[in-house]
Coordinates of C-alpha atoms in Angstrom, one line a residue:
D1 CA 85.4 179.2 102.9
V2 CA 83.6 178.8 99.5
E3 CA 80.9 181.7 100.4
K4 CA 83.8 184.0 101.0
G5 CA 85.1 183.5 97.5
F6 CA 81.7 184.0 96.3
R7 CA 81.5 187.1 97.9
E8 CA 84.7 188.3 96.3
A9 CA 83.6 187.4 92.8
D10 CA 82.3 189.7 90.3
L11 CA 80.4 186.9 88.3
I12 CA 78.9 183.6 89.6
M13 CA 77.6 181.3 87.3
E14 CA 76.0 177.9 88.2
N15 CA 74.6 174.9 86.3
R16 CA 73.4 171.6 85.9
F17 CA 75.5 168.8 84.0
T18 CA 74.5 165.1 83.3
T19 CA 76.2 161.8 82.1
A20 CA 74.8 158.8 80.9
R21 CA 75.1 155.2 82.2
M22 CA 77.8 153.6 79.4
Q23 CA 78.7 149.9 78.9
Q24 CA 82.6 149.3 78.6
V25 CA 81.6 146.7 75.7
A26 CA 85.1 144.8 75.6
F27 CA 85.2 142.5 72.7
E28 CA 86.0 139.6 74.8
P29 CA 83.1 138.6 77.0
H30 CA 83.8 138.3 81.0
T31 CA 84.9 134.3 80.6
C32 CA 86.6 132.0 83.1
I33 CA 87.3 128.5 84.0
A34 CA 87.5 127.0 87.3
S35 CA 88.8 123.3 88.1
W36 CA 89.4 121.9 91.4
E37 CA 92.3 119.3 92.0
V38 CA 92.5 115.9 94.4
D39 CA 94.5 117.9 97.0
G40 CA 91.3 120.2 97.4
S41 CA 93.0 123.5 95.4
L42 CA 91.1 125.7 93.1
T43 CA 92.9 127.2 89.9
V44 CA 90.7 129.6 87.9
W45 CA 91.9 130.7 84.3
S46 CA 90.1 134.1 84.3
G47 CA 90.2 136.8 81.8
R48 CA 89.9 139.7 84.2
Q49 CA 91.6 142.9 85.9
G50 CA 93.1 142.4 89.0
L51 CA 95.1 138.7 89.5
Y52 CA 95.5 138.8 93.1
G53 CA 92.1 140.7 93.9
A54 CA 90.5 137.5 92.2
R55 CA 92.5 135.2 94.6
D56 CA 91.6 136.9 97.7
G57 CA 87.9 137.3 96.7
L58 CA 88.2 133.2 96.3
C59 CA 90.0 132.7 99.3
R60 CA 87.1 134.6 101.1
T61 CA 84.3 132.9 99.3
F62 CA 85.3 129.3 99.8
D63 CA 87.0 129.8 102.8
L64 CA 90.9 128.6 101.5
P65 CA 93.9 130.0 102.4
P66 CA 95.9 131.5 99.5
S67 CA 98.3 128.4 98.9
K68 CA 94.8 126.9 97.7
V69 CA 93.9 129.3 95.0
R70 CA 95.7 129.9 92.0
V71 CA 94.6 132.0 89.3
D72 CA 96.0 132.3 86.1
S73 CA 95.7 135.2 83.6
S74 CA 98.5 135.2 81.6
F75 CA 97.1 136.0 78.3
Y76 CA 96.2 139.0 76.4
L77 CA 92.7 140.2 77.5
G78 CA 90.4 141.2 75.0
G79 CA 89.9 144.7 76.8
G80 CA 88.5 145.6 80.0
F81 CA 88.4 149.1 80.6
G82 CA 87.2 149.1 84.1
S83 CA 84.7 146.2 83.8
K84 CA 86.5 143.1 84.4
F85 CA 87.5 144.3 88.0
M86 CA 83.8 142.9 88.7
F87 CA 83.9 139.6 90.4
T88 CA 81.2 138.0 88.4
V89 CA 81.9 134.4 86.9
E90 CA 84.9 133.3 89.0
P91 CA 83.0 132.1 92.1
V92 CA 79.9 130.8 89.6
A93 CA 82.2 128.6 88.0
A94 CA 84.3 127.5 90.9
L95 CA 81.0 126.5 92.9
L96 CA 79.8 124.7 89.5
A97 CA 83.2 123.1 89.1
R98 CA 83.3 121.8 92.6
Q99 CA 79.8 120.8 92.8
T100 CA 80.2 118.4 89.4
G101 CA 83.6 117.3 90.2
R102 CA 84.6 118.8 86.7
P103 CA 86.5 121.7 84.9
V104 CA 83.5 124.1 84.3
R105 CA 83.8 127.5 81.9
V106 CA 81.5 130.1 82.5
A107 CA 81.3 133.2 79.7
L108 CA 78.8 135.9 80.1
T109 CA 76.5 136.5 76.9
R110 CA 76.5 140.4 75.8
E111 CA 73.1 140.5 77.4
E112 CA 74.5 139.2 80.6
I113 CA 77.1 142.0 80.3
F114 CA 75.1 144.9 80.2
A115 CA 72.9 143.7 82.9
S116 CA 75.6 142.4 85.6
G117 CA 79.0 143.4 84.1
G118 CA 79.3 147.0 85.5
S119 CA 78.8 150.5 83.4
R120 CA 79.8 153.6 83.7
I121 CA 78.4 155.5 86.6
P122 CA 75.4 158.1 85.2
C123 CA 75.7 161.4 87.3
I124 CA 73.8 164.8 88.0
I125 CA 76.9 167.5 88.6
D126 CA 75.9 170.8 89.9
I127 CA 78.5 173.3 89.4
K128 CA 78.7 176.8 90.8
D129 CA 81.8 179.2 90.0
G130 CA 82.6 182.8 90.8
V131 CA 85.3 184.7 89.2
K132 CA 86.9 188.0 89.0
K133 CA 86.3 190.6 86.0
D134 CA 89.8 189.6 84.6
G135 CA 89.0 185.7 85.0
T136 CA 90.8 184.6 87.9
L137 CA 88.4 181.9 89.5
V138 CA 88.1 182.5 93.2
A139 CA 85.2 179.7 94.1
R140 CA 83.9 176.6 92.9
E141 CA 81.5 174.6 94.2
I142 CA 80.9 171.1 93.2
R143 CA 77.6 168.9 94.0
M144 CA 77.1 165.4 92.4
L145 CA 74.1 162.9 92.7
V146 CA 76.1 159.7 91.8
N147 CA 73.6 156.9 90.9
V148 CA 75.5 153.4 92.0
G149 CA 72.8 151.3 90.7
A150 CA 71.9 148.0 92.8
Y151 CA 74.2 146.8 95.5
A152 CA 77.2 148.3 97.0
A153 CA 79.4 146.8 94.0
G154 CA 82.1 148.4 91.5
G155 CA 83.2 151.8 92.3
G156 CA 79.8 153.8 93.0
A157 CA 80.9 154.6 96.8
V158 CA 84.4 155.6 95.7
L159 CA 83.5 157.8 92.9
T160 CA 81.8 159.7 95.7
R161 CA 84.9 160.8 96.7
N162 CA 87.3 160.2 94.4
G163 CA 85.2 162.6 91.8
S164 CA 86.8 165.1 93.6
F165 CA 90.4 164.3 92.3
G166 CA 89.3 164.7 89.1
A167 CA 87.5 168.2 90.0
I168 CA 90.6 169.8 91.4
G169 CA 93.4 168.1 88.8
S170 CA 93.6 171.0 86.5
Y171 CA 92.9 174.5 88.2
R172 CA 93.8 176.5 91.0
V173 CA 90.9 177.5 92.6
P174 CA 91.1 179.2 96.6
D175 CA 88.4 178.4 98.0
F176 CA 86.5 174.9 96.9
K177 CA 83.7 172.7 98.1
F178 CA 82.9 169.4 96.9
D179 CA 79.8 167.3 97.7
A180 CA 78.9 163.9 96.2
Y181 CA 76.0 161.7 97.4
G182 CA 75.9 158.0 96.3
V183 CA 72.4 156.7 95.2
Y184 CA 70.9 153.2 95.1
T185 CA 68.5 152.5 92.3
N186 CA 66.9 149.5 91.1
E187 CA 69.5 149.6 87.9
P188 CA 72.4 147.6 87.0
P189 CA 75.6 147.7 89.2
V190 CA 78.1 150.2 88.0
C191 CA 81.9 150.1 88.1
A192 CA 85.0 152.1 86.9
L193 CA 85.1 153.1 83.3
R194 CA 88.5 154.6 81.5
G195 CA 88.7 157.7 83.1
F196 CA 86.9 156.8 86.3
A197 CA 86.0 159.5 88.7
S198 CA 87.4 162.3 86.6
E199 CA 85.6 162.6 83.4
Q200 CA 82.2 163.5 85.3
P201 CA 83.2 166.5 86.7
I202 CA 85.6 167.5 83.7
W203 CA 82.4 167.7 81.6
A204 CA 80.8 169.9 83.7
I205 CA 84.1 172.0 84.5
E206 CA 85.2 172.6 81.1
S207 CA 82.0 173.4 79.6
H208 CA 81.5 176.0 82.3
M209 CA 84.9 177.3 81.7
D210 CA 83.7 178.2 77.9
M211 CA 80.4 179.9 79.2
L212 CA 82.3 181.7 81.7
A213 CA 84.9 182.9 79.2
E214 CA 81.9 184.0 76.8
K215 CA 80.6 186.0 79.9
L216 CA 83.7 187.9 80.6
G217 CA 84.5 188.1 77.0
M218 CA 87.8 186.4 77.5
D219 CA 89.3 183.9 74.7
P220 CA 88.5 180.2 76.1
V221 CA 92.3 179.4 76.0
E222 CA 93.0 182.8 77.9
L223 CA 90.8 181.9 80.7
R224 CA 92.2 178.3 81.3
Q225 CA 95.7 179.4 81.0
K226 CA 95.2 182.0 83.7
N227 CA 93.9 179.3 86.1
L228 CA 96.1 176.3 85.3
L229 CA 98.0 174.8 88.0
R230 CA 101.7 175.2 87.6
E231 CA 104.7 173.6 89.3
G232 CA 104.6 173.7 93.0
D233 CA 101.3 174.7 93.4
I234 CA 99.0 173.5 95.7
N235 CA 95.8 172.0 95.1
A236 CA 92.2 171.8 96.9
N237 CA 93.4 168.9 99.1
G238 CA 96.8 170.4 100.1
Q239 CA 99.1 168.4 97.9
V240 CA 102.1 169.9 96.2
V241 CA 101.5 169.1 92.4
H242 CA 104.6 168.2 90.7
S243 CA 104.8 167.2 86.6
I244 CA 102.5 169.2 85.1
G245 CA 102.0 169.3 81.3
V246 CA 98.9 170.7 80.7
S247 CA 99.6 174.2 79.9
E248 CA 101.7 172.8 77.0
C249 CA 98.7 170.3 75.8
L250 CA 96.8 173.3 75.6
S251 CA 98.5 175.5 73.7
K252 CA 99.7 173.0 71.4
V253 CA 96.1 172.0 70.1
A254 CA 94.9 175.6 70.2
S255 CA 97.6 176.4 67.8
Y256 CA 97.0 173.2 65.5
L257 CA 93.0 174.0 65.4
G258 CA 94.0 177.6 64.9
E259 CA 95.9 177.1 61.9
K260 CA 93.5 177.8 59.2
K261 CA 90.6 180.2 59.3
L262 CA 87.4 178.4 59.7
E263 CA 84.5 178.4 57.3
K264 CA 81.4 178.7 59.4
G265 CA 79.0 177.3 57.0
Y266 CA 77.8 175.5 54.0
G267 CA 74.4 174.5 53.4
A268 CA 72.4 173.1 56.3
W269 CA 76.0 172.4 58.0
R270 CA 77.5 174.7 60.2
R271 CA 81.0 174.4 61.6
G272 CA 82.6 175.3 65.1
R273 CA 85.7 174.8 67.1
G274 CA 86.3 173.7 70.5
L275 CA 88.4 172.5 73.3
A276 CA 88.8 171.5 76.8
V277 CA 91.5 170.4 79.2
G278 CA 91.5 167.1 81.9
S279 CA 93.5 165.2 84.0
K280 CA 93.6 162.0 85.8
Y281 CA 94.7 160.9 89.0
S282 CA 96.4 157.6 89.8
H283 CA 96.2 156.5 93.3
S284 CA 99.2 156.8 95.8
A285 CA 98.5 153.6 97.8
S286 CA 99.7 151.3 95.3
S287 CA 102.6 148.7 95.0
S288 CA 104.2 146.0 92.6
I289 CA 106.7 143.3 92.9
T290 CA 109.0 142.3 90.0
I291 CA 111.2 139.1 89.7
V292 CA 114.0 139.4 87.3
R293 CA 116.4 136.2 86.7
V294 CA 119.4 136.5 84.5
L295 CA 119.4 133.2 82.3
E296 CA 122.6 131.3 81.2
D297 CA 122.6 132.6 77.7
G298 CA 122.1 135.9 78.8
A299 CA 118.6 136.1 78.6
I300 CA 116.4 138.2 80.8
E301 CA 113.3 137.1 82.3
V302 CA 111.1 139.2 83.9
R303 CA 108.0 138.2 86.3
F304 CA 104.9 140.6 87.3
S305 CA 101.5 140.5 87.3
A306 CA 100.4 143.4 85.8
D307 CA 97.2 142.8 83.8
E308 CA 97.8 142.6 79.9
L309 CA 94.5 144.5 78.6
G310 CA 95.8 145.9 75.0
Q311 CA 98.0 148.9 77.1
G312 CA 101.2 147.3 76.0
C313 CA 102.7 146.8 79.4
T314 CA 104.7 143.6 78.3
T315 CA 106.1 145.5 75.8
V316 CA 106.9 148.4 78.3
M317 CA 108.4 146.2 81.0
A318 CA 110.6 144.0 78.1
Q319 CA 111.9 147.5 77.1
I320 CA 112.8 148.9 80.7
A321 CA 114.6 145.3 81.2
A322 CA 116.4 145.6 77.9
E323 CA 117.5 149.4 78.6
E324 CA 119.0 148.1 82.2
F325 CA 121.1 145.3 80.9
G326 CA 122.1 146.8 77.7
V327 CA 120.2 143.8 75.6
T328 CA 117.8 143.9 72.5
V329 CA 114.3 143.6 73.3
D330 CA 114.4 140.1 72.0
K331 CA 116.7 139.0 74.6
V332 CA 114.1 139.4 77.2
K333 CA 111.2 137.0 78.2
I334 CA 108.1 138.1 80.1
V335 CA 105.9 136.1 82.4
W336 CA 103.1 137.5 83.8
D337 CA 99.7 137.1 85.8
D338 CA 99.9 133.7 87.5
T339 CA 99.8 133.7 91.1
A340 CA 101.8 130.4 91.1
I341 CA 104.9 131.8 89.6
T342 CA 104.2 135.8 89.6
P343 CA 104.4 138.4 92.6
Y344 CA 102.0 140.3 93.8
S345 CA 101.0 143.5 92.3
T346 CA 98.4 146.2 92.7
Q347 CA 95.5 145.8 90.2
S348 CA 96.1 147.2 86.6
L349 CA 94.2 150.3 87.3
S350 CA 94.2 154.1 87.8
Q351 CA 96.3 154.2 84.9
G352 CA 99.6 153.2 87.0
T353 CA 101.0 150.3 85.4
T354 CA 103.9 151.8 83.7
F355 CA 104.8 153.9 86.8
N356 CA 104.4 151.2 89.6
T357 CA 105.3 147.7 87.7
G358 CA 107.9 149.7 85.7
N359 CA 109.9 151.3 88.9
S360 CA 109.6 147.8 90.2
T361 CA 110.6 146.2 87.3
R362 CA 113.8 148.5 87.1
L363 CA 114.5 148.0 91.0
A364 CA 114.8 144.3 90.1
C365 CA 116.8 144.6 87.5
R366 CA 119.3 146.7 89.6
D367 CA 119.1 143.9 92.2
A368 CA 120.1 141.5 89.5
R369 CA 122.7 143.6 88.0
H370 CA 124.4 144.1 91.3
Q371 CA 124.5 140.1 91.8
L372 CA 125.7 139.7 88.4
F373 CA 128.4 142.3 89.1
E374 CA 129.7 140.8 92.2
I375 CA 130.0 137.6 90.7
A376 CA 131.5 138.9 87.5
A377 CA 134.1 141.0 89.7
A378 CA 135.9 137.7 91.7
R379 CA 136.2 136.2 88.2
L380 CA 137.5 139.3 86.6
D381 CA 139.5 140.4 90.2
A382 CA 137.9 143.9 90.0
S383 CA 135.5 145.9 92.0
P384 CA 132.1 145.4 91.2
E385 CA 131.5 149.4 91.2
D386 CA 133.6 149.0 88.2
M387 CA 131.1 146.6 86.5
E388 CA 128.9 147.3 83.3
T389 CA 127.0 144.8 81.1
Q390 CA 125.9 145.1 77.7
A391 CA 125.1 142.4 74.9
G392 CA 125.4 139.3 77.6
K393 CA 128.6 140.5 78.6
V394 CA 130.1 142.2 81.5
F395 CA 133.0 144.7 81.3
L396 CA 135.2 146.7 83.3
K397 CA 133.8 150.4 82.7
S398 CA 137.8 151.4 83.4
A399 CA 139.0 148.8 80.9
P400 CA 136.1 147.4 78.7
S401 CA 138.2 145.1 77.1
R402 CA 138.2 143.1 80.2
S403 CA 135.1 141.2 80.1
I404 CA 133.6 137.9 80.5
A405 CA 130.4 136.6 78.8
I406 CA 127.4 135.9 81.4
S407 CA 127.4 132.1 80.1
E408 CA 130.9 131.7 81.6
L409 CA 129.4 132.6 85.0
Y410 CA 127.2 129.2 85.0
K411 CA 128.4 126.0 85.4
R412 CA 126.1 122.9 84.5
G413 CA 123.3 125.2 84.5
Y414 CA 123.7 127.2 87.5
V415 CA 125.9 130.0 89.3
E416 CA 128.3 128.9 91.9
K417 CA 127.7 130.0 95.5
V418 CA 124.4 131.3 95.0
G419 CA 122.8 129.1 92.2
E420 CA 121.0 131.8 90.1
I421 CA 121.0 135.4 89.8
L422 CA 117.4 136.7 90.8
G423 CA 116.6 140.4 91.6
R424 CA 113.9 141.7 93.3
G425 CA 112.1 144.9 93.1
L426 CA 109.4 146.3 95.6
W427 CA 107.7 149.6 94.5
A428 CA 105.2 150.6 97.2
Y429 CA 104.1 154.4 97.0
P430 CA 102.6 155.8 100.1
A431 CA 99.5 157.5 100.3
A432 CA 99.3 160.7 103.0
V433 CA 96.6 160.6 105.6
E434 CA 93.5 162.1 104.8
N435 CA 90.7 164.1 107.0
L436 CA 87.8 162.4 105.6
E437 CA 85.6 165.1 106.6
T438 CA 87.5 168.0 104.8
G439 CA 89.3 166.1 102.0
Q440 CA 92.8 167.7 103.4
I441 CA 95.7 165.7 103.8
D442 CA 98.2 165.8 106.6
P443 CA 100.6 169.1 105.8
E444 CA 103.8 167.3 107.0
M445 CA 103.0 164.8 104.6
A446 CA 102.6 167.4 102.1
R447 CA 105.7 169.0 102.7
R448 CA 107.3 165.4 102.5
G449 CA 105.6 165.4 98.7
L450 CA 102.8 162.6 99.9
G451 CA 99.4 163.1 98.3
L452 CA 96.1 161.0 97.5
A453 CA 97.5 161.0 94.1
A454 CA 100.9 159.5 92.7
F455 CA 100.7 161.7 90.1
Y456 CA 98.4 163.5 87.7
G457 CA 98.0 162.7 83.8
Y458 CA 96.8 165.6 81.7
A459 CA 95.7 165.9 78.2
A460 CA 93.6 168.9 76.2
H461 CA 91.6 167.8 73.4
G462 CA 90.4 169.9 70.4
A463 CA 87.5 169.1 67.8
E464 CA 86.1 170.9 64.7
V465 CA 82.8 169.9 63.8
A466 CA 79.9 170.5 61.5
V467 CA 76.3 170.1 63.0
N468 CA 73.4 170.0 60.4
V469 CA 70.6 172.1 61.7
E470 CA 67.7 169.9 60.0
T471 CA 68.9 166.8 61.1
G472 CA 70.8 167.5 64.3
E473 CA 73.8 165.4 63.3
I474 CA 77.1 166.3 64.5
R475 CA 80.1 165.2 62.5
I476 CA 83.8 165.6 64.0
E477 CA 85.8 166.7 60.8
K478 CA 89.0 167.3 62.8
F479 CA 90.5 166.3 66.1
A480 CA 93.6 167.2 68.1
T481 CA 95.0 165.7 71.0
A482 CA 97.9 166.6 73.3
T483 CA 98.7 164.5 76.4
D484 CA 101.2 164.6 79.2
V485 CA 102.8 161.3 79.4
G486 CA 105.8 162.1 81.6
F487 CA 108.3 160.5 79.4
P488 CA 107.0 158.1 76.5
I489 CA 109.1 155.0 76.9
N490 CA 106.9 153.7 73.6
P491 CA 106.0 156.5 71.6
R492 CA 104.2 154.5 69.0
M493 CA 101.9 152.8 71.8
C494 CA 101.3 156.1 73.5
E495 CA 99.9 157.5 70.2
Q496 CA 97.7 154.3 69.9
Q497 CA 96.3 154.5 73.4
V498 CA 95.4 158.4 72.4
D499 CA 93.9 157.2 69.3
G500 CA 91.7 154.6 71.2
G501 CA 90.9 156.9 74.0
A502 CA 89.7 159.5 71.4
G503 CA 87.3 157.0 69.3
M504 CA 85.8 155.8 72.6
G505 CA 85.7 159.7 73.7
I506 CA 83.8 160.3 70.6
G507 CA 81.6 157.5 71.0
S508 CA 80.2 158.3 74.5
T509 CA 80.0 162.0 73.6
L510 CA 77.6 161.6 70.9
W511 CA 75.8 157.9 71.1
E512 CA 76.7 155.9 73.9
E513 CA 74.0 155.4 76.6
M514 CA 72.1 152.4 78.3
K515 CA 68.6 152.5 78.1
I516 CA 66.6 151.3 81.5
D517 CA 63.0 150.8 82.0
K518 CA 62.4 149.5 85.3
G519 CA 65.7 148.1 86.0
N520 CA 65.6 146.0 82.6
V521 CA 68.5 147.1 80.0
L522 CA 66.4 147.7 76.3
N523 CA 69.4 148.0 74.4
A524 CA 71.9 145.3 75.6
N525 CA 73.2 144.1 72.3
L526 CA 75.7 145.6 69.9
R527 CA 72.6 146.2 67.5
D528 CA 70.8 148.4 69.7
Y529 CA 73.3 149.9 72.0
K530 CA 75.1 152.5 69.6
L531 CA 79.1 152.6 69.4
P532 CA 81.0 154.5 66.9
D533 CA 83.2 152.7 63.9
A534 CA 85.8 153.7 61.6
T535 CA 82.9 155.7 59.5
N536 CA 82.0 157.9 62.2
M537 CA 85.9 159.1 63.0
P538 CA 87.6 161.8 61.2
A539 CA 89.9 160.8 58.5
N540 CA 93.5 160.3 59.6
E541 CA 94.8 163.2 57.9
N542 CA 92.4 165.4 60.2
C543 CA 93.6 163.7 63.3
K544 CA 96.8 165.0 64.9
A545 CA 98.4 163.3 68.4
F546 CA 100.9 165.8 70.4
L547 CA 102.9 164.0 73.3
V548 CA 104.1 166.2 76.3
A549 CA 106.9 165.0 78.1
A550 CA 106.5 166.7 82.0
A551 CA 108.9 164.0 83.6
H552 CA 107.7 162.9 86.7
K553 CA 110.6 162.8 89.4
D554 CA 109.4 159.3 90.7
G555 CA 108.5 157.4 87.0
P556 CA 110.2 155.3 85.7
Y557 CA 112.9 157.4 83.3
G558 CA 110.2 160.2 84.1
A559 CA 107.4 158.0 82.6
K560 CA 103.6 158.4 83.9
G561 CA 100.5 156.8 82.8
M562 CA 98.5 158.0 80.2
G563 CA 95.8 155.1 79.5
E564 CA 93.0 157.0 81.1
V565 CA 93.2 160.7 81.1
V566 CA 92.9 160.4 76.7
L567 CA 89.1 160.3 77.6
T568 CA 88.5 163.2 80.1
P569 CA 88.5 166.3 78.1
T570 CA 86.7 164.8 74.5
A571 CA 83.0 165.5 75.9
P572 CA 83.8 169.0 76.5
A573 CA 85.8 169.7 73.7
I574 CA 82.9 168.5 71.0
A575 CA 80.2 170.4 73.2
N576 CA 82.0 173.6 73.2
A577 CA 82.6 173.2 69.4
V578 CA 79.1 172.4 68.6
Y579 CA 78.0 175.8 70.8
N580 CA 80.5 177.3 68.6
A581 CA 79.1 176.3 65.5
V582 CA 75.5 176.7 66.5
G583 CA 74.8 178.4 69.6
V584 CA 73.0 175.9 71.5
R585 CA 74.7 174.7 74.6
L586 CA 73.9 171.0 75.5
K587 CA 74.3 170.1 79.1
D588 CA 73.4 166.5 79.0
L589 CA 75.3 163.5 77.5
P590 CA 75.1 162.1 75.1
L591 CA 74.7 164.6 72.3
T592 CA 72.0 163.2 70.4
R593 CA 70.6 164.4 67.1
E594 CA 67.1 164.9 69.2
K595 CA 69.0 166.9 71.6
V596 CA 70.4 169.2 69.1
L597 CA 67.3 169.5 67.3
K598 CA 65.4 170.3 70.4
A599 CA 67.8 172.8 71.5
L600 CA 68.0 174.7 68.2
K601 CA 63.9 174.7 68.1
E602 CA 64.0 176.6 71.6
K603 CA 66.7 178.9 70.4
E604 CA 64.6 180.0 67.7
K605 CA 61.6 180.7 70.2

């Protein structure tokens, strides 16, 4: 009962925030090649996200059975960030190839990508908060108007539901209400963009948290720490939350920013600090299958269908297989993203690839190990339970000197009785049943540990900015990130994800916005659409990335995904720093020079 919560509040505050339409700007355009075979089957080579989603779409479009459609994306994609889920070029290329009887390649121009390749969803977010004098949140109401653009494409309709996941991810709020409305407009279709459905409400929430702290006379860090979700809490949709590193993330960023006293001004420049926290859910209804082959030279072949978009999933799966078999990574062969030879997987989305495919890869490795141990046990006259493998050999744990090389188990290229050692792993993470009217999950499922999210990733960002009161320019002088990854299987790649996400977040905060006039995109090119470059980023020595390990009980080695959460706190952290510097509260993204100057002039009146 949100109204009951507001009646109990000592302070009520409400404001409106907006986010802009933003393009993903993957450097590789949407591209595919289609070719029809003499038996009526279709092969498509596509640089997209969602291998099996593309296959199923082509089956529906051309009324073909799955056995007649092959989609191959077994190459490194030049970025995606959610835009390449759009089913745009594949049916066009396939239709033209069928009409001409020749292979056809379709590649969108940059202008075409801006018009039809999807974009981040612009939103209007109204937020109302009620708090006690001591800073305890008692009620929160959020209303979002979601501009889904033309058609029912992409994630517009989904955001009206999934936006609530981002809104409830970080804080305990006893009385909470969330309403969202998708509105069709004569604008380009929308789709997911990194941080999908979380960054919009978090932009409003984290700006509001600083505004509430000021009204209450509290430190913004103290107010957040007081209200953050803790292990075992129940969030607003009834899920018991687990693996929550947000408090530690916040503490690390706050400590780093506060190491030295800030000089507030020099010349036309004024300096300030700000921070924010963010969260990003991962869908619970996800599944992945991995196949693992033990080859006769002791190498391990791993087959899966997760998309490799630069997040490093091929490296992570190789590391997992190497760990399970006790070999070096160079002894692992990765085969991915070809429906002819790799098994089904949910699309690489919702920062879930390491969690889902990592788990199926571990299960497949263990299945293959079990088969290997049974075969080796017969040769060594031992029990399979006493077997272990390392460096291409199988040995007895109780007597390591008794061993046999994997190559010795093969004769003329195959293993006796079974032919080959082929492990299979299925990871299917169930979702709780949701009451679509109330957003609440079934209590019995909650008691079993199920929810609408498989896990939440958490992050905190802190910014030290300089604002020019004469030109309105915002310059990021220092930037800190702390990210809860569950367990960093590859810390260097985690840091690269954090750095890339921070750069993308800075761009979306300060410059990026698609300009629309009567449905036409006015800046559909990389000259007029303003992207950040190296000169806009703080120097390396002024950036700090912390990794926080709040292990997840279901993750592979405790790991969670983190590729999307790294974008969610950036905008409010910078906006809070701007307010700290010059005393103007900007509520509309991006924070352009014109908006800064306008706010400064209004402040002087």
